PDB file of C-alpha atoms in Angstrom:
ATOM      1  CA  MET R   1       0.000   0.000   0.000  1.00 82.00           C
ATOM      2  CA  SER R   2       1.316   3.415  -0.959  1.00 92.00           C
ATOM      3  CA  THR R   3       1.979   6.036   1.692  1.00 96.00           C
ATOM      4  CA  ASP R   4       0.341   9.438   1.430  1.00 96.00           C
ATOM      5  CA  SER R   5       3.740  10.813   0.504  1.00 96.00           C
ATOM      6  CA  ASP R   6       3.983   8.341  -2.403  1.00 96.00           C
ATOM      7  CA  ILE R   7       0.535   9.341  -3.642  1.00 96.00           C
ATOM      8  CA  ILE R   8       1.302  13.061  -3.498  1.00 96.00           C
ATOM      9  CA  ARG R   9       4.656  12.539  -5.234  1.00 96.00           C
ATOM     10  CA  GLN R  10       2.923  10.615  -8.043  1.00 96.00           C
ATOM     11  CA  ALA R  11       0.181  13.251  -8.248  1.00 95.00           C
ATOM     12  CA  VAL R  12       2.747  15.914  -9.117  1.00 95.00           C
ATOM     13  CA  ASP R  13       3.085  14.268 -12.551  1.00 95.00           C
ATOM     14  CA  VAL R  14      -0.243  12.412 -12.727  1.00 95.00           C
ATOM     15  CA  PRO R  15      -2.857  14.694 -11.093  1.00 94.00           C
ATOM     16  CA  ALA R  16      -5.633  12.069 -11.126  1.00 95.00           C
ATOM     17  CA  VAL R  17      -3.714  10.025  -8.532  1.00 95.00           C
ATOM     18  CA  PHE R  18      -4.489  12.745  -5.974  1.00 96.00           C
ATOM     19  CA  ALA R  19      -8.029  11.353  -5.701  1.00 95.00           C
ATOM     20  CA  GLN R  20      -6.579   8.508  -3.604  1.00 96.00           C
ATOM     21  CA  LEU R  21      -5.542  11.005  -0.958  1.00 96.00           C
ATOM     22  CA  TYR R  22      -9.063  12.417  -0.927  1.00 96.00           C
ATOM     23  CA  ASP R  23     -10.530   8.920  -0.561  1.00 96.00           C
ATOM     24  CA  ARG R  24      -8.268   8.226   2.426  1.00 96.00           C
ATOM     25  CA  HIS R  25      -8.756  11.435   4.358  1.00 96.00           C
ATOM     26  CA  ALA R  26     -11.942  13.232   3.306  1.00 96.00           C
ATOM     27  CA  ARG R  27     -14.043  11.716   6.078  1.00 96.00           C
ATOM     28  CA  PRO R  28     -11.915  12.841   9.077  1.00 96.00           C
ATOM     29  CA  ILE R  29     -11.315  16.289   7.556  1.00 96.00           C
ATOM     30  CA  HIS R  30     -15.058  16.728   6.941  1.00 96.00           C
ATOM     31  CA  ARG R  31     -15.927  15.544  10.460  1.00 95.00           C
ATOM     32  CA  TYR R  32     -13.404  17.984  11.967  1.00 94.00           C
ATOM     33  CA  ALA R  33     -14.657  20.888   9.831  1.00 92.00           C
ATOM     34  CA  ALA R  34     -18.271  20.109  10.763  1.00 92.00           C
ATOM     35  CA  ARG R  35     -17.467  20.090  14.462  1.00 90.00           C
ATOM     36  CA  ARG R  36     -15.554  23.352  14.211  1.00 87.00           C
ATOM     37  CA  ALA R  37     -17.753  25.388  11.873  1.00 85.00           C
ATOM     38  CA  GLY R  38     -21.008  23.468  11.567  1.00 84.00           C
ATOM     39  CA  PRO R  39     -22.394  21.104   8.941  1.00 87.00           C
ATOM     40  CA  ASP R  40     -23.475  23.933   6.641  1.00 84.00           C
ATOM     41  CA  VAL R  41     -19.858  25.013   6.110  1.00 87.00           C
ATOM     42  CA  ALA R  42     -18.116  21.625   6.351  1.00 91.00           C
ATOM     43  CA  ASP R  43     -18.612  20.661   2.701  1.00 93.00           C
ATOM     44  CA  ASP R  44     -17.108  23.946   1.543  1.00 92.00           C
ATOM     45  CA  LEU R  45     -14.168  23.612   3.928  1.00 94.00           C
ATOM     46  CA  LEU R  46     -13.550  20.052   2.765  1.00 95.00           C
ATOM     47  CA  SER R  47     -13.561  21.143  -0.848  1.00 94.00           C
ATOM     48  CA  GLU R  48     -11.304  24.127  -0.151  1.00 95.00           C
ATOM     49  CA  THR R  49      -8.905  21.979   1.879  1.00 96.00           C
ATOM     50  CA  PHE R  50      -8.353  19.490  -0.905  1.00 96.00           C
ATOM     51  CA  THR R  51      -8.199  22.238  -3.532  1.00 95.00           C
ATOM     52  CA  VAL R  52      -5.407  23.952  -1.591  1.00 96.00           C
ATOM     53  CA  ALA R  53      -3.664  20.614  -0.982  1.00 96.00           C
ATOM     54  CA  PHE R  54      -3.858  19.769  -4.687  1.00 96.00           C
ATOM     55  CA  GLU R  55      -2.475  23.163  -5.669  1.00 96.00           C
ATOM     56  CA  ARG R  56       0.376  22.820  -3.162  1.00 96.00           C
ATOM     57  CA  ARG R  57       1.120  19.137  -3.736  1.00 95.00           C
ATOM     58  CA  GLY R  58       4.555  19.963  -5.140  1.00 94.00           C
ATOM     59  CA  ASP R  59       5.493  21.737  -1.889  1.00 94.00           C
ATOM     60  CA  TYR R  60       4.613  18.750   0.318  1.00 95.00           C
ATOM     61  CA  ASP R  61       7.389  17.438   2.605  1.00 94.00           C
ATOM     62  CA  PHE R  62       7.808  13.998   1.049  1.00 95.00           C
ATOM     63  CA  GLY R  63       9.720  12.855   4.131  1.00 94.00           C
ATOM     64  CA  ARG R  64       6.410  12.664   5.984  1.00 94.00           C
ATOM     65  CA  PRO R  65       4.517   9.504   5.041  1.00 94.00           C
ATOM     66  CA  ASP R  66       1.203  10.601   6.613  1.00 95.00           C
ATOM     67  CA  ALA R  67      -0.487  13.654   5.060  1.00 96.00           C
ATOM     68  CA  LEU R  68      -3.345  13.893   7.568  1.00 96.00           C
ATOM     69  CA  PRO R  69      -1.586  16.449   9.829  1.00 96.00           C
ATOM     70  CA  TRP R  70      -0.810  18.534   6.717  1.00 96.00           C
ATOM     71  CA  LEU R  71      -4.477  18.430   5.698  1.00 97.00           C
ATOM     72  CA  TYR R  72      -5.579  19.366   9.228  1.00 96.00           C
ATOM     73  CA  GLY R  73      -3.176  22.300   9.038  1.00 94.00           C
ATOM     74  CA  ILE R  74      -4.776  23.468   5.804  1.00 95.00           C
ATOM     75  CA  VAL R  75      -8.328  23.196   7.150  1.00 95.00           C
ATOM     76  CA  SER R  76      -7.266  24.969  10.357  1.00 92.00           C
ATOM     77  CA  THR R  77      -5.936  27.855   8.303  1.00 91.00           C
ATOM     78  CA  LEU R  78      -9.142  27.970   6.270  1.00 92.00           C
ATOM     79  CA  LEU R  79     -11.154  28.010   9.491  1.00 88.00           C
ATOM     80  CA  LYS R  80      -9.583  31.352  10.350  1.00 83.00           C
ATOM     81  CA  ARG R  81     -11.680  32.774   7.523  1.00 77.00           C
ATOM     82  CA  HIS R  82     -14.723  31.172   9.064  1.00 76.00           C
ATOM     83  CA  ARG R  83     -14.218  32.286  12.678  1.00 70.00           C
ATOM     84  CA  ARG R  84     -17.528  34.133  12.811  1.00 62.00           C
ATOM     85  CA  VAL R  85     -19.324  30.993  11.713  1.00 56.00           C
ATOM     86  CA  GLU R  86     -17.416  28.990  14.301  1.00 55.00           C
ATOM     87  CA  ALA R  87     -18.308  31.513  17.034  1.00 59.00           C
ATOM     88  CA  ARG R  88     -21.982  31.115  16.165  1.00 62.00           C
ATOM     89  CA  ALA R  89     -21.588  27.327  16.299  1.00 61.00           C
ATOM     90  CA  TRP R  90     -20.152  27.578  19.849  1.00 59.00           C
ATOM     91  CA  LEU R  91     -23.090  29.759  20.857  1.00 61.00           C
ATOM     92  CA  SER R  92     -25.444  27.022  19.737  1.00 60.00           C
ATOM     93  CA  VAL R  93     -23.712  24.289  21.753  1.00 58.00           C
ATOM     94  CA  ARG R  94     -26.503  22.809  23.776  1.00 55.00           C
ATOM     95  CA  PRO R  95     -26.968  19.384  25.299  1.00 53.00           C
ATOM     96  CA  ASP R  96     -29.915  17.247  24.265  1.00 54.00           C
ATOM     97  CA  PRO R  97     -33.004  18.821  25.899  1.00 52.00           C
ATOM     98  CA  THR R  98     -34.514  15.380  26.472  1.00 51.00           C
ATOM     99  CA  ALA R  99     -31.740  14.823  28.994  1.00 47.00           C
ATOM    100  CA  LEU R 100     -33.589  17.249  31.268  1.00 47.00           C
ATOM    101  CA  VAL R 101     -36.615  14.961  31.444  1.00 50.00           C
ATOM    102  CA  THR R 102     -35.127  12.407  33.787  1.00 50.00           C
ATOM    103  CA  GLU R 103     -35.378  11.655  37.426  1.00 49.00           C
ATOM    104  CA  HIS R 104     -31.945  13.229  37.829  1.00 50.00           C
ATOM    105  CA  HIS R 105     -32.945  16.809  37.042  1.00 51.00           C
ATOM    106  CA  HIS R 106     -30.244  18.258  39.262  1.00 50.00           C
ATOM    107  CA  GLU R 107     -27.410  16.438  37.476  1.00 54.00           C
ATOM    108  CA  ALA R 108     -28.910  17.268  34.070  1.00 49.00           C
ATOM    109  CA  LEU R 109     -29.147  20.960  34.915  1.00 48.00           C
ATOM    110  CA  GLU R 110     -25.572  20.934  36.154  1.00 57.00           C
ATOM    111  CA  ALA R 111     -24.505  19.321  32.876  1.00 54.00           C
ATOM    112  CA  VAL R 112     -26.324  22.001  30.864  1.00 55.00           C
ATOM    113  CA  PHE R 113     -24.623  24.713  32.895  1.00 57.00           C
ATOM    114  CA  GLU R 114     -21.207  23.088  32.487  1.00 63.00           C
ATOM    115  CA  VAL R 115     -21.611  22.679  28.709  1.00 65.00           C
ATOM    116  CA  ARG R 116     -22.500  26.363  28.419  1.00 69.00           C
ATOM    117  CA  GLN R 117     -19.503  27.340  30.553  1.00 71.00           C
ATOM    118  CA  LEU R 118     -17.181  25.206  28.417  1.00 75.00           C
ATOM    119  CA  GLY R 119     -18.635  26.661  25.205  1.00 75.00           C
ATOM    120  CA  THR R 120     -18.013  30.154  26.534  1.00 77.00           C
ATOM    121  CA  ALA R 121     -14.467  29.220  27.553  1.00 81.00           C
ATOM    122  CA  LEU R 122     -13.778  27.790  24.084  1.00 82.00           C
ATOM    123  CA  ARG R 123     -15.105  30.941  22.406  1.00 81.00           C
ATOM    124  CA  ARG R 124     -12.912  33.147  24.594  1.00 85.00           C
ATOM    125  CA  MET R 125      -9.821  30.980  24.238  1.00 87.00           C
ATOM    126  CA  PRO R 126      -7.079  32.357  21.947  1.00 90.00           C
ATOM    127  CA  ALA R 127      -7.503  30.833  18.482  1.00 88.00           C
ATOM    128  CA  ARG R 128      -4.044  29.237  18.505  1.00 92.00           C
ATOM    129  CA  ASP R 129      -4.794  27.409  21.782  1.00 92.00           C
ATOM    130  CA  ARG R 130      -8.275  26.367  20.596  1.00 90.00           C
ATOM    131  CA  ASP R 131      -6.819  25.048  17.312  1.00 89.00           C
ATOM    132  CA  ALA R 132      -4.261  22.922  19.163  1.00 92.00           C
ATOM    133  CA  LEU R 133      -6.879  21.598  21.577  1.00 89.00           C
ATOM    134  CA  LEU R 134      -9.422  20.725  18.904  1.00 88.00           C
ATOM    135  CA  LEU R 135      -6.861  19.126  16.589  1.00 91.00           C
ATOM    136  CA  TYR R 136      -5.793  16.960  19.528  1.00 92.00           C
ATOM    137  CA  ALA R 137      -9.302  16.172  20.772  1.00 87.00           C
ATOM    138  CA  TRP R 138     -11.382  16.084  17.586  1.00 87.00           C
ATOM    139  CA  GLY R 139      -8.696  15.523  14.978  1.00 89.00           C
ATOM    140  CA  ASP R 140      -7.329  12.658  17.082  1.00 85.00           C
ATOM    141  CA  LEU R 141      -3.764  13.805  16.402  1.00 91.00           C
ATOM    142  CA  ASP R 142      -0.925  13.223  18.819  1.00 93.00           C
ATOM    143  CA  TYR R 143       1.361  16.112  19.854  1.00 95.00           C
ATOM    144  CA  GLU R 144       3.647  15.600  16.860  1.00 94.00           C
ATOM    145  CA  GLY R 145       0.657  15.553  14.493  1.00 93.00           C
ATOM    146  CA  VAL R 146      -0.708  18.786  15.967  1.00 94.00           C
ATOM    147  CA  ALA R 147       2.749  20.335  15.643  1.00 95.00           C
ATOM    148  CA  GLN R 148       2.890  19.338  11.979  1.00 93.00           C
ATOM    149  CA  ALA R 149      -0.644  20.592  11.331  1.00 92.00           C
ATOM    150  CA  LEU R 150       0.062  23.988  12.880  1.00 93.00           C
ATOM    151  CA  ASP R 151       3.685  24.134  11.716  1.00 92.00           C
ATOM    152  CA  VAL R 152       5.000  24.786  15.216  1.00 95.00           C
ATOM    153  CA  PRO R 153       7.414  22.914  17.516  1.00 96.00           C
ATOM    154  CA  VAL R 154       6.055  20.148  19.756  1.00 95.00           C
ATOM    155  CA  GLY R 155       6.948  22.241  22.813  1.00 95.00           C
ATOM    156  CA  THR R 156       4.641  24.978  21.546  1.00 95.00           C
ATOM    157  CA  VAL R 157       1.837  22.432  21.200  1.00 95.00           C
ATOM    158  CA  ARG R 158       2.419  21.321  24.793  1.00 95.00           C
ATOM    159  CA  SER R 159       2.236  24.933  25.999  1.00 94.00           C
ATOM    160  CA  ARG R 160      -0.926  25.657  24.024  1.00 94.00           C
ATOM    161  CA  LEU R 161      -2.647  22.493  25.239  1.00 93.00           C
ATOM    162  CA  ASN R 162      -1.618  23.266  28.799  1.00 92.00           C
ATOM    163  CA  ARG R 163      -3.152  26.762  28.593  1.00 92.00           C
ATOM    164  CA  ALA R 164      -6.304  25.422  26.944  1.00 90.00           C
ATOM    165  CA  ARG R 165      -6.721  22.721  29.580  1.00 88.00           C
ATOM    166  CA  ARG R 166      -6.228  25.234  32.394  1.00 89.00           C
ATOM    167  CA  MET R 167      -8.923  27.482  30.892  1.00 87.00           C
ATOM    168  CA  LEU R 168     -11.361  24.589  30.515  1.00 83.00           C
ATOM    169  CA  ARG R 169     -10.597  23.338  34.027  1.00 85.00           C
ATOM    170  CA  ALA R 170     -11.265  26.786  35.452  1.00 85.00           C
ATOM    171  CA  ALA R 171     -14.504  27.100  33.462  1.00 80.00           C
ATOM    172  CA  ALA R 172     -15.662  23.725  34.751  1.00 77.00           C
ATOM    173  CA  GLY R 173     -14.490  24.458  38.304  1.00 78.00           C
ATOM    174  CA  ARG R 174     -12.239  21.401  38.349  1.00 72.00           C
ATOM    175  CA  THR R 175      -8.713  20.645  39.446  1.00 66.00           C
ATOM    176  CA  PRO R 176      -6.087  18.679  37.455  1.00 62.00           C
ATOM    177  CA  ALA R 177      -6.547  15.692  39.789  1.00 60.00           C
ATOM    178  CA  GLU R 178     -10.181  15.374  38.649  1.00 57.00           C
ATOM    179  CA  GLU R 179      -9.262  14.876  34.983  1.00 54.00           C
ATOM    180  CA  VAL R 180      -9.634  11.501  33.340  1.00 53.00           C
ATOM    181  CA  ASP R 181      -6.926   9.949  31.162  1.00 49.00           C
ATOM    182  CA  HIS R 182      -8.761   8.834  28.046  1.00 46.00           C
ATOM    183  CA  GLY R 183      -6.066   6.391  27.001  1.00 43.00           C
ATOM    184  CA  ARG R 184      -4.672   8.442  24.123  1.00 48.00           C
ATOM    185  CA  ALA R 185      -1.503   6.942  22.685  1.00 48.00           C
ATOM    186  CA  ASP R 186       0.472  10.097  23.542  1.00 47.00           C
ATOM    187  CA  THR R 187       0.319  10.144  27.338  1.00 48.00           C
ATOM    188  CA  THR R 188       3.210  12.531  27.853  1.00 49.00           C
ATOM    189  CA  PRO R 189       2.440  14.348  31.097  1.00 48.00           C
ATOM    190  CA  ILE R 190       1.751  18.057  30.907  1.00 48.00           C
ATOM    191  CA  ARG R 191       2.750  19.986  33.964  1.00 44.00           C
ATOM    192  CA  PRO R 192       0.257  22.597  35.226  1.00 43.00           C
TER     193      PRO R 192
END
């Protein structure tokens, strides 16, 4: 099976080969774009991402076999143009209202309040920290992948994730000890 790098290298001379890259990575890029900017904009962002990638295929770092971080970097840059749309999407973050119709009304109301607080914290978070956090959480990239996507050193990713986590912890009224390790492959500790 060809690596992404092999496909992009071939696509420089045979453009039709680039469709293989789209087939491999369109779904995660679309899902990420939809979560960030909403389903109404996700199709456009997906299309723009692969258009930019196709146009820049000759500039790709062929030493990197996996192009997914590169594609996430492109869509993250495109999202900067769509920040207003993204801000509206965060405003509409609401839990399922049927969750309120349970015998645990108190817990459900607390969850609604916490979701709103987290949405507000995400909206107020500096864009560079939010991008790192969402690429890690929703893009399912490890620290190195986030660094590649944002074209920054891994240490910068660690700093941005640390700041983002502190902001979310404060918004949720939690301490670092209350966080759950979700078993991500990159379990490098981040110091508060």
